[in-house]
Amino acid sequence: GDGAYCYVADGHPYYYFSRELGKIYKFTLDANGNPTAFRRIDPIGGMGYDFINPLAVDPNNNNLMYLAAGRVLWRNDDLSAITLSNQYDSISTNWVQIHDSLISGTISTVAVAKNPANRVYIGTNNKKIYRIDNANVGQPTKTDITPATGFPNGNIGCIAIDPTNADRIMVVFTNYNCKSLFFSPNAGGNWTNVSGNLEQYPSGVGAGPSCRWASIMPVNGDTAYFVATSTGLYATSNMDSTNTVWVQQGSNLIGNAVCDMIDFRSSDGTVVVGTHGSGVFSTVITDINQIASVAKITSQNSPLQLRNYPNPANDYSDIIYSLPTSGTAKLTIYNLEGKIIYQSETGMQNAGTHSIRIPLIGWANGLYSISLSVGELKETKKIVVAH
């Protein structure tokens, strides 16, 4: 069948694959990716599925799944209880139909928060967006957070949630000739159109691309925002106004390929984008400056402006920082086990920008933590060593 939504459980003991019209399977695979056992798991009684139908697994509890089915949201309370019996029939095991569902329209996207836990956002094909708190138990109620004005009457294809703060969300409208991107800093209390230069005209009409997916990714104290479109992958570090400037990423590699979906891994900065017909692309971003042509947005929480380049690094990396006043800088680099790999201390330095070049020959490939302290000020960043 046509591939649809999927999920790999933490530690990859199980894989969840879906195909057209809401058919979902739980699999185990061998080291070569060959199936060793499976079970179809979509709920008995489910109906009204989209051709490519959304599902979402809780990032805090991989045994909790949410599934859109027309106007109804389903929840599976314990996927671990489903045994792999190699059967093709839908099941009832641990599925709960959430009764407080839609009056009109159908659910077009589902997103589950990481922090705080157990918050779910759902979007519809008729511009509506809802927040469901305590979605993991009983029969939770939904809160309509659609603004009274401003949203186009279109299809919401994706809701991106900041993994560090689920109040910060971005909504993607997939239609042409409408405003495509909206951002809320307060769980839907207020909304701002952030389509910016992805629209030909402020109204959203014109030759702007169709937006398909978005991700909000923490990057060492900053935030990167990505959007997948019909003309490539774009990113920004500023989500403040309708003047948002989106910059094309991988213009010489991804180019103008239709990009359908984005995922990222916060632990090492890996970003992956899937395209329609042009393959899958990835990179590692550990500093906001790596987003091509996007000026760094100075953080109020970053007085030392610590950064490192290149990153990922091979032979060396320059540790760059700014002193607001004169002082002595102490640099310490740790591996993932917390062992000190490198340590140095400068003499007295004047206020301004300084750098320390770190030789990396002989260092093992992997992720390291950089800590810089100057008096009471302290900042940390990550560096990836890849020989």
Tab-separated table of C-alpha atoms in Angstrom:
chain	number	residue	atom	x	y	z
A	1	GLY	CA	0.000	0.000	0.000
A	2	ASP	CA	0.895	3.683	-0.021
A	3	GLY	CA	3.112	4.557	2.929
A	4	ALA	CA	1.688	7.013	5.441
A	5	TYR	CA	2.514	8.055	9.021
A	6	CYS	CA	5.023	5.997	11.001
A	7	TYR	CA	6.829	5.946	14.337
A	8	VAL	CA	9.912	4.249	15.772
A	9	ALA	CA	9.635	3.537	19.506
A	10	ASP	CA	12.511	4.700	21.721
A	11	GLY	CA	15.201	2.040	21.609
A	12	HIS	CA	13.512	0.709	18.430
A	13	PRO	CA	11.964	-2.443	19.901
A	14	TYR	CA	8.831	-1.742	17.828
A	15	TYR	CA	8.017	0.053	14.603
A	16	TYR	CA	4.589	1.458	13.748
A	17	PHE	CA	3.764	1.703	10.057
A	18	SER	CA	0.529	2.897	8.491
A	19	ARG	CA	-0.818	2.754	4.975
A	20	GLU	CA	-3.708	4.424	3.194
A	21	LEU	CA	-7.086	4.896	4.933
A	22	GLY	CA	-5.885	4.430	8.500
A	23	LYS	CA	-4.553	0.880	8.493
A	24	ILE	CA	-1.807	0.657	11.167
A	25	TYR	CA	0.646	-2.127	11.924
A	26	LYS	CA	3.007	-2.831	14.812
A	27	PHE	CA	6.207	-4.581	13.672
A	28	THR	CA	9.470	-5.973	14.900
A	29	LEU	CA	12.360	-5.959	12.431
A	30	ASP	CA	15.694	-7.744	12.203
A	31	ALA	CA	19.036	-5.949	11.790
A	32	ASN	CA	18.499	-5.736	8.030
A	33	GLY	CA	15.032	-4.213	8.318
A	34	ASN	CA	13.134	-7.371	7.473
A	35	PRO	CA	9.867	-7.942	9.362
A	36	THR	CA	10.021	-10.683	12.011
A	37	ALA	CA	6.493	-10.298	13.431
A	38	PHE	CA	3.526	-7.945	13.106
A	39	ARG	CA	-0.052	-7.162	14.077
A	40	ARG	CA	-2.564	-4.801	12.562
A	41	ILE	CA	-3.673	-2.498	15.395
A	42	ASP	CA	-6.139	0.169	14.164
A	43	PRO	CA	-9.412	0.182	16.158
A	44	ILE	CA	-12.572	-1.748	15.372
A	45	GLY	CA	-15.219	0.850	14.581
A	46	GLY	CA	-12.797	3.441	13.244
A	47	MET	CA	-14.082	5.197	10.123
A	48	GLY	CA	-13.840	8.387	8.107
A	49	TYR	CA	-10.063	8.114	7.712
A	50	ASP	CA	-8.142	10.437	5.393
A	51	PHE	CA	-6.319	8.704	2.543
A	52	ILE	CA	-3.044	9.590	4.306
A	53	ASN	CA	-4.330	9.564	7.863
A	54	PRO	CA	-2.552	11.214	10.832
A	55	LEU	CA	-1.471	9.416	13.986
A	56	ALA	CA	0.845	10.501	16.802
A	57	VAL	CA	2.691	8.658	19.579
A	58	ASP	CA	3.313	10.344	22.919
A	59	PRO	CA	7.042	11.291	23.103
A	60	ASN	CA	6.993	10.746	26.882
A	61	ASN	CA	5.166	7.418	26.743
A	62	ASN	CA	5.646	5.414	23.555
A	63	ASN	CA	2.821	3.064	24.534
A	64	LEU	CA	0.250	5.849	24.116
A	65	MET	CA	-1.049	6.580	20.604
A	66	TYR	CA	-3.570	9.110	19.264
A	67	LEU	CA	-5.353	8.471	15.971
A	68	ALA	CA	-7.561	10.728	13.859
A	69	ALA	CA	-10.652	9.119	12.336
A	70	GLY	CA	-12.848	11.654	10.577
A	71	ARG	CA	-14.491	13.747	13.294
A	72	VAL	CA	-13.330	11.422	16.072
A	73	LEU	CA	-10.057	11.195	17.995
A	74	TRP	CA	-9.070	7.739	19.279
A	75	ARG	CA	-6.524	6.945	22.007
A	76	ASN	CA	-4.744	3.656	22.666
A	77	ASP	CA	-3.832	3.513	26.346
A	78	ASP	CA	-1.242	0.713	26.173
A	79	LEU	CA	0.312	-0.414	22.898
A	80	SER	CA	2.616	-2.771	24.818
A	81	ALA	CA	-0.342	-5.067	25.513
A	82	ILE	CA	-0.813	-5.777	21.810
A	83	THR	CA	0.920	-9.060	20.976
A	84	LEU	CA	2.356	-9.699	17.519
A	85	SER	CA	0.196	-12.539	16.220
A	86	ASN	CA	0.714	-11.856	12.488
A	87	GLN	CA	-2.985	-11.079	11.958
A	88	TYR	CA	-4.521	-8.564	9.557
A	89	ASP	CA	-7.776	-7.655	11.336
A	90	SER	CA	-8.373	-4.432	13.264
A	91	ILE	CA	-8.597	-4.777	17.061
A	92	SER	CA	-10.232	-3.286	20.141
A	93	THR	CA	-7.326	-3.780	22.586
A	94	ASN	CA	-6.958	-0.649	24.759
A	95	TRP	CA	-8.593	1.683	22.233
A	96	VAL	CA	-10.750	4.495	23.649
A	97	GLN	CA	-12.909	6.773	21.515
A	98	ILE	CA	-12.763	10.326	22.836
A	99	HIS	CA	-16.374	11.450	22.615
A	100	ASP	CA	-15.767	15.192	22.794
A	101	SER	CA	-14.837	15.355	19.130
A	102	LEU	CA	-15.777	17.543	16.168
A	103	ILE	CA	-19.138	19.012	15.229
A	104	SER	CA	-18.022	19.795	11.683
A	105	GLY	CA	-15.018	19.137	9.516
A	106	THR	CA	-12.519	16.319	10.004
A	107	ILE	CA	-9.285	15.998	11.981
A	108	SER	CA	-6.377	16.651	9.616
A	109	THR	CA	-3.434	16.621	12.042
A	110	VAL	CA	-2.576	15.482	15.577
A	111	ALA	CA	0.405	16.615	17.680
A	112	VAL	CA	1.438	15.547	21.198
A	113	ALA	CA	3.438	17.787	23.539
A	114	LYS	CA	6.555	16.811	25.436
A	115	ASN	CA	6.548	19.561	28.078
A	116	PRO	CA	4.084	19.734	29.691
A	117	ALA	CA	3.126	16.121	29.147
A	118	ASN	CA	-0.310	14.864	28.092
A	119	ARG	CA	-1.294	17.882	26.036
A	120	VAL	CA	-2.599	17.199	22.531
A	121	TYR	CA	-3.334	19.664	19.746
A	122	ILE	CA	-5.603	18.738	16.840
A	123	GLY	CA	-6.204	20.673	13.622
A	124	THR	CA	-8.985	20.260	11.087
A	125	ASN	CA	-9.660	20.616	7.391
A	126	ASN	CA	-11.825	23.693	8.064
A	127	LYS	CA	-9.309	25.921	9.937
A	128	LYS	CA	-10.216	24.856	13.467
A	129	ILE	CA	-7.543	24.085	16.082
A	130	TYR	CA	-8.151	22.611	19.533
A	131	ARG	CA	-6.079	22.007	22.661
A	132	ILE	CA	-6.750	18.966	24.832
A	133	ASP	CA	-5.147	18.970	28.283
A	134	ASN	CA	-4.857	15.752	30.333
A	135	ALA	CA	-5.566	13.900	27.100
A	136	ASN	CA	-4.100	10.639	28.415
A	137	VAL	CA	-6.919	9.704	30.775
A	138	GLY	CA	-10.692	9.309	30.692
A	139	GLN	CA	-12.772	11.535	28.466
A	140	PRO	CA	-10.913	14.850	28.249
A	141	THR	CA	-12.589	17.949	26.850
A	142	LYS	CA	-11.164	20.038	24.059
A	143	THR	CA	-10.672	23.814	24.084
A	144	ASP	CA	-11.247	25.702	20.846
A	145	ILE	CA	-8.214	27.976	20.358
A	146	THR	CA	-9.114	29.098	16.824
A	147	PRO	CA	-8.873	32.900	16.616
A	148	ALA	CA	-12.074	34.789	15.877
A	149	THR	CA	-10.435	36.312	12.804
A	150	GLY	CA	-7.206	35.813	10.898
A	151	PHE	CA	-7.116	32.122	10.030
A	152	PRO	CA	-7.916	31.246	6.404
A	153	ASN	CA	-10.707	28.777	5.775
A	154	GLY	CA	-8.257	26.027	4.839
A	155	ASN	CA	-6.704	22.719	5.793
A	156	ILE	CA	-4.316	22.550	8.761
A	157	GLY	CA	-1.639	20.078	7.698
A	158	CYS	CA	0.704	20.290	10.679
A	159	ILE	CA	0.980	21.680	14.203
A	160	ALA	CA	4.581	22.101	15.383
A	161	ILE	CA	5.160	22.162	19.157
A	162	ASP	CA	8.243	23.502	20.911
A	163	PRO	CA	9.515	20.440	22.852
A	164	THR	CA	10.715	22.662	25.700
A	165	ASN	CA	7.468	24.644	26.032
A	166	ALA	CA	4.199	23.368	24.569
A	167	ASP	CA	2.638	26.832	24.805
A	168	ARG	CA	4.746	27.740	21.747
A	169	ILE	CA	3.121	26.294	18.637
A	170	MET	CA	3.167	26.902	14.885
A	171	VAL	CA	0.246	26.007	12.613
A	172	VAL	CA	0.678	25.160	8.929
A	173	PHE	CA	-2.095	25.707	6.367
A	174	THR	CA	-1.379	23.596	3.289
A	175	ASN	CA	-3.542	25.491	0.797
A	176	TYR	CA	-2.276	27.779	-1.944
A	177	ASN	CA	-3.391	31.417	-2.071
A	178	CYS	CA	-3.772	31.835	1.677
A	179	LYS	CA	-1.638	32.842	4.628
A	180	SER	CA	0.262	29.672	5.451
A	181	LEU	CA	1.951	29.974	8.856
A	182	PHE	CA	0.724	31.183	12.231
A	183	PHE	CA	2.524	31.227	15.582
A	184	SER	CA	1.212	31.346	19.137
A	185	PRO	CA	3.465	31.902	22.179
A	186	ASN	CA	0.721	31.147	24.697
A	187	ALA	CA	-1.104	27.926	23.750
A	188	GLY	CA	-3.479	29.636	21.351
A	189	GLY	CA	-4.270	32.736	23.378
A	190	ASN	CA	-2.827	34.975	20.668
A	191	TRP	CA	-1.802	34.324	17.069
A	192	THR	CA	0.582	36.025	14.647
A	193	ASN	CA	0.889	35.434	10.922
A	194	VAL	CA	4.551	34.493	10.372
A	195	SER	CA	4.430	33.516	6.695
A	196	GLY	CA	6.648	36.510	5.919
A	197	ASN	CA	8.508	36.267	2.622
A	198	LEU	CA	6.993	32.863	1.814
A	199	GLU	CA	3.971	34.817	0.551
A	200	GLN	CA	4.086	36.876	-2.641
A	201	TYR	CA	1.534	39.290	-1.196
A	202	PRO	CA	0.655	39.985	2.468
A	203	SER	CA	-2.861	38.621	1.898
A	204	GLY	CA	-1.393	35.193	1.055
A	205	VAL	CA	-2.469	35.187	-2.578
A	206	GLY	CA	0.008	34.912	-5.396
A	207	ALA	CA	2.895	32.582	-6.195
A	208	GLY	CA	3.916	31.620	-2.656
A	209	PRO	CA	4.639	27.897	-2.138
A	210	SER	CA	2.357	25.399	-0.495
A	211	CYS	CA	3.605	24.784	3.054
A	212	ARG	CA	3.464	21.150	4.206
A	213	TRP	CA	5.153	20.682	7.598
A	214	ALA	CA	6.967	22.613	10.334
A	215	SER	CA	9.309	21.886	13.244
A	216	ILE	CA	10.461	23.954	16.212
A	217	MET	CA	13.947	22.875	17.288
A	218	PRO	CA	15.920	24.038	20.357
A	219	VAL	CA	19.529	24.897	19.424
A	220	ASN	CA	21.828	25.605	22.372
A	221	GLY	CA	19.722	28.296	23.994
A	222	ASP	CA	18.314	29.554	20.691
A	223	THR	CA	15.462	28.221	18.576
A	224	ALA	CA	15.396	27.205	14.917
A	225	TYR	CA	12.121	27.087	13.010
A	226	PHE	CA	11.844	24.917	9.890
A	227	VAL	CA	9.105	24.674	7.290
A	228	ALA	CA	8.816	22.145	4.453
A	229	THR	CA	7.226	23.514	1.290
A	230	SER	CA	6.500	22.719	-2.345
A	231	THR	CA	9.671	24.629	-3.322
A	232	GLY	CA	12.143	23.314	-0.751
A	233	LEU	CA	13.110	23.590	2.921
A	234	TYR	CA	13.193	26.955	4.707
A	235	ALA	CA	14.286	28.099	8.164
A	236	THR	CA	14.404	31.134	10.410
A	237	SER	CA	15.504	32.040	13.910
A	238	ASN	CA	12.991	34.847	14.419
A	239	MET	CA	9.300	34.219	15.030
A	240	ASP	CA	8.194	37.691	16.031
A	241	SER	CA	6.106	39.248	13.293
A	242	THR	CA	4.653	39.177	9.810
A	243	ASN	CA	8.099	40.327	8.662
A	244	THR	CA	9.584	36.891	9.347
A	245	VAL	CA	12.366	36.126	6.866
A	246	TRP	CA	12.513	32.485	5.783
A	247	VAL	CA	15.792	31.386	4.187
A	248	GLN	CA	16.064	28.385	1.893
A	249	GLN	CA	18.188	25.554	3.291
A	250	GLY	CA	20.329	23.177	1.242
A	251	SER	CA	19.638	25.200	-1.887
A	252	ASN	CA	22.365	23.388	-3.853
A	253	LEU	CA	21.410	19.896	-2.607
A	254	ILE	CA	17.721	19.814	-1.704
A	255	GLY	CA	16.995	22.663	-4.090
A	256	ASN	CA	13.335	23.158	-4.977
A	257	ALA	CA	12.288	19.579	-4.270
A	258	VAL	CA	8.836	19.222	-2.740
A	259	CYS	CA	9.497	18.706	0.982
A	260	ASP	CA	6.776	16.865	2.870
A	261	MET	CA	7.962	16.272	6.436
A	262	ILE	CA	10.685	17.249	8.931
A	263	ASP	CA	11.970	15.553	12.051
A	264	PHE	CA	14.829	16.352	14.418
A	265	ARG	CA	16.748	14.920	17.357
A	266	SER	CA	17.559	17.443	20.075
A	267	SER	CA	20.320	15.347	21.669
A	268	ASP	CA	22.785	15.952	18.828
A	269	GLY	CA	21.098	18.489	16.543
A	270	THR	CA	20.251	16.086	13.722
A	271	VAL	CA	17.615	17.417	11.292
A	272	VAL	CA	16.030	15.218	8.604
A	273	VAL	CA	13.698	16.235	5.778
A	274	GLY	CA	11.739	13.852	3.559
A	275	THR	CA	10.923	14.907	0.010
A	276	HIS	CA	8.448	13.795	-2.629
A	277	GLY	CA	10.547	11.857	-5.122
A	278	SER	CA	13.988	13.275	-4.333
A	279	GLY	CA	14.985	11.227	-1.306
A	280	VAL	CA	15.791	12.065	2.292
A	281	PHE	CA	18.338	14.662	3.448
A	282	SER	CA	19.937	15.305	6.835
A	283	THR	CA	22.328	17.665	8.572
A	284	VAL	CA	23.514	18.484	12.101
A	285	ILE	CA	22.762	21.926	13.554
A	286	THR	CA	24.265	22.867	16.905
A	287	ASP	CA	24.480	26.629	16.394
A	288	ILE	CA	21.833	28.980	15.040
A	289	ASN	CA	24.491	30.537	12.781
A	290	GLN	CA	24.481	27.347	10.712
A	291	ILE	CA	21.111	28.323	9.267
A	292	ALA	CA	22.416	29.863	6.053
A	293	SER	CA	22.123	33.637	5.789
A	294	VAL	CA	20.077	33.997	8.965
A	295	ALA	CA	21.580	36.592	11.269
A	296	LYS	CA	22.000	35.439	14.845
A	297	ILE	CA	19.301	36.738	17.139
A	298	THR	CA	21.068	37.846	20.312
A	299	SER	CA	19.528	36.121	23.309
A	300	GLN	CA	18.995	38.067	26.514
A	301	ASN	CA	20.112	34.899	28.314
A	302	SER	CA	23.400	34.774	26.365
A	303	PRO	CA	25.662	37.584	27.658
A	304	LEU	CA	28.836	35.750	26.562
A	305	GLN	CA	27.472	34.940	23.065
A	306	LEU	CA	29.305	31.604	23.149
A	307	ARG	CA	29.519	29.827	19.785
A	308	ASN	CA	31.855	27.464	17.952
A	309	TYR	CA	32.853	27.036	14.320
A	310	PRO	CA	33.023	24.812	12.378
A	311	ASN	CA	30.418	22.533	13.882
A	312	PRO	CA	30.459	19.621	13.132
A	313	ALA	CA	34.242	19.861	13.361
A	314	ASN	CA	37.115	17.693	12.118
A	315	ASP	CA	40.671	18.918	12.804
A	316	TYR	CA	39.838	21.927	14.986
A	317	SER	CA	37.056	24.157	16.252
A	318	ASP	CA	37.239	27.845	17.142
A	319	ILE	CA	35.446	28.709	20.394
A	320	ILE	CA	34.189	32.282	20.010
A	321	TYR	CA	32.805	34.443	22.805
A	322	SER	CA	32.241	38.060	23.788
A	323	LEU	CA	33.157	39.629	27.122
A	324	PRO	CA	30.810	42.407	28.292
A	325	THR	CA	33.620	43.628	30.608
A	326	SER	CA	37.235	42.632	31.104
A	327	GLY	CA	37.839	39.291	32.767
A	328	THR	CA	39.443	35.843	32.703
A	329	ALA	CA	37.704	33.074	30.743
A	330	LYS	CA	37.794	29.412	31.814
A	331	LEU	CA	36.970	26.854	29.134
A	332	THR	CA	36.043	23.235	29.903
A	333	ILE	CA	34.928	20.559	27.435
A	334	TYR	CA	33.166	17.370	28.592
A	335	ASN	CA	32.237	14.153	26.792
A	336	LEU	CA	28.787	12.580	27.138
A	337	GLU	CA	29.876	10.725	30.274
A	338	GLY	CA	30.773	14.013	31.965
A	339	LYS	CA	34.530	13.421	31.817
A	340	ILE	CA	36.689	16.509	31.295
A	341	ILE	CA	38.394	16.206	27.886
A	342	TYR	CA	39.907	19.677	27.620
A	343	GLN	CA	40.426	22.578	29.994
A	344	SER	CA	42.175	25.930	29.698
A	345	GLU	CA	42.126	29.366	31.274
A	346	THR	CA	42.975	32.646	29.597
A	347	GLY	CA	44.713	35.531	31.232
A	348	MET	CA	42.952	38.831	31.786
A	349	GLN	CA	41.161	39.889	28.580
A	350	ASN	CA	39.552	43.172	27.619
A	351	ALA	CA	35.857	43.513	26.819
A	352	GLY	CA	35.061	42.412	23.275
A	353	THR	CA	35.126	39.313	21.084
A	354	HIS	CA	37.784	36.602	21.583
A	355	SER	CA	38.395	33.080	20.315
A	356	ILE	CA	40.223	29.926	21.368
A	357	ARG	CA	41.227	27.317	18.768
A	358	ILE	CA	40.839	23.735	20.008
A	359	PRO	CA	42.772	20.974	18.177
A	360	LEU	CA	40.609	17.873	17.723
A	361	ILE	CA	43.100	15.384	16.278
A	362	GLY	CA	42.757	12.142	18.219
A	363	TRP	CA	39.336	12.983	19.648
A	364	ALA	CA	36.664	10.300	19.273
A	365	ASN	CA	33.714	11.074	17.027
A	366	GLY	CA	30.673	12.173	18.960
A	367	LEU	CA	28.940	14.936	20.902
A	368	TYR	CA	30.768	17.112	23.461
A	369	SER	CA	29.664	19.875	25.809
A	370	ILE	CA	31.535	23.199	25.918
A	371	SER	CA	31.355	25.225	29.125
A	372	LEU	CA	32.715	28.780	29.352
A	373	SER	CA	32.730	30.749	32.605
A	374	VAL	CA	33.808	34.326	33.225
A	375	GLY	CA	33.301	35.423	36.810
A	376	GLU	CA	29.623	34.813	37.602
A	377	LEU	CA	28.706	34.332	33.946
A	378	LYS	CA	28.518	30.843	32.472
A	379	GLU	CA	27.302	29.391	29.189
A	380	THR	CA	27.325	25.996	27.508
A	381	LYS	CA	27.145	24.842	23.894
A	382	LYS	CA	27.470	21.543	22.078
A	383	ILE	CA	30.036	20.486	19.506
A	384	VAL	CA	29.961	17.468	17.212
A	385	VAL	CA	33.311	15.914	16.272
A	386	ALA	CA	33.152	14.022	12.979
A	387	HIS	CA	36.487	13.002	11.454
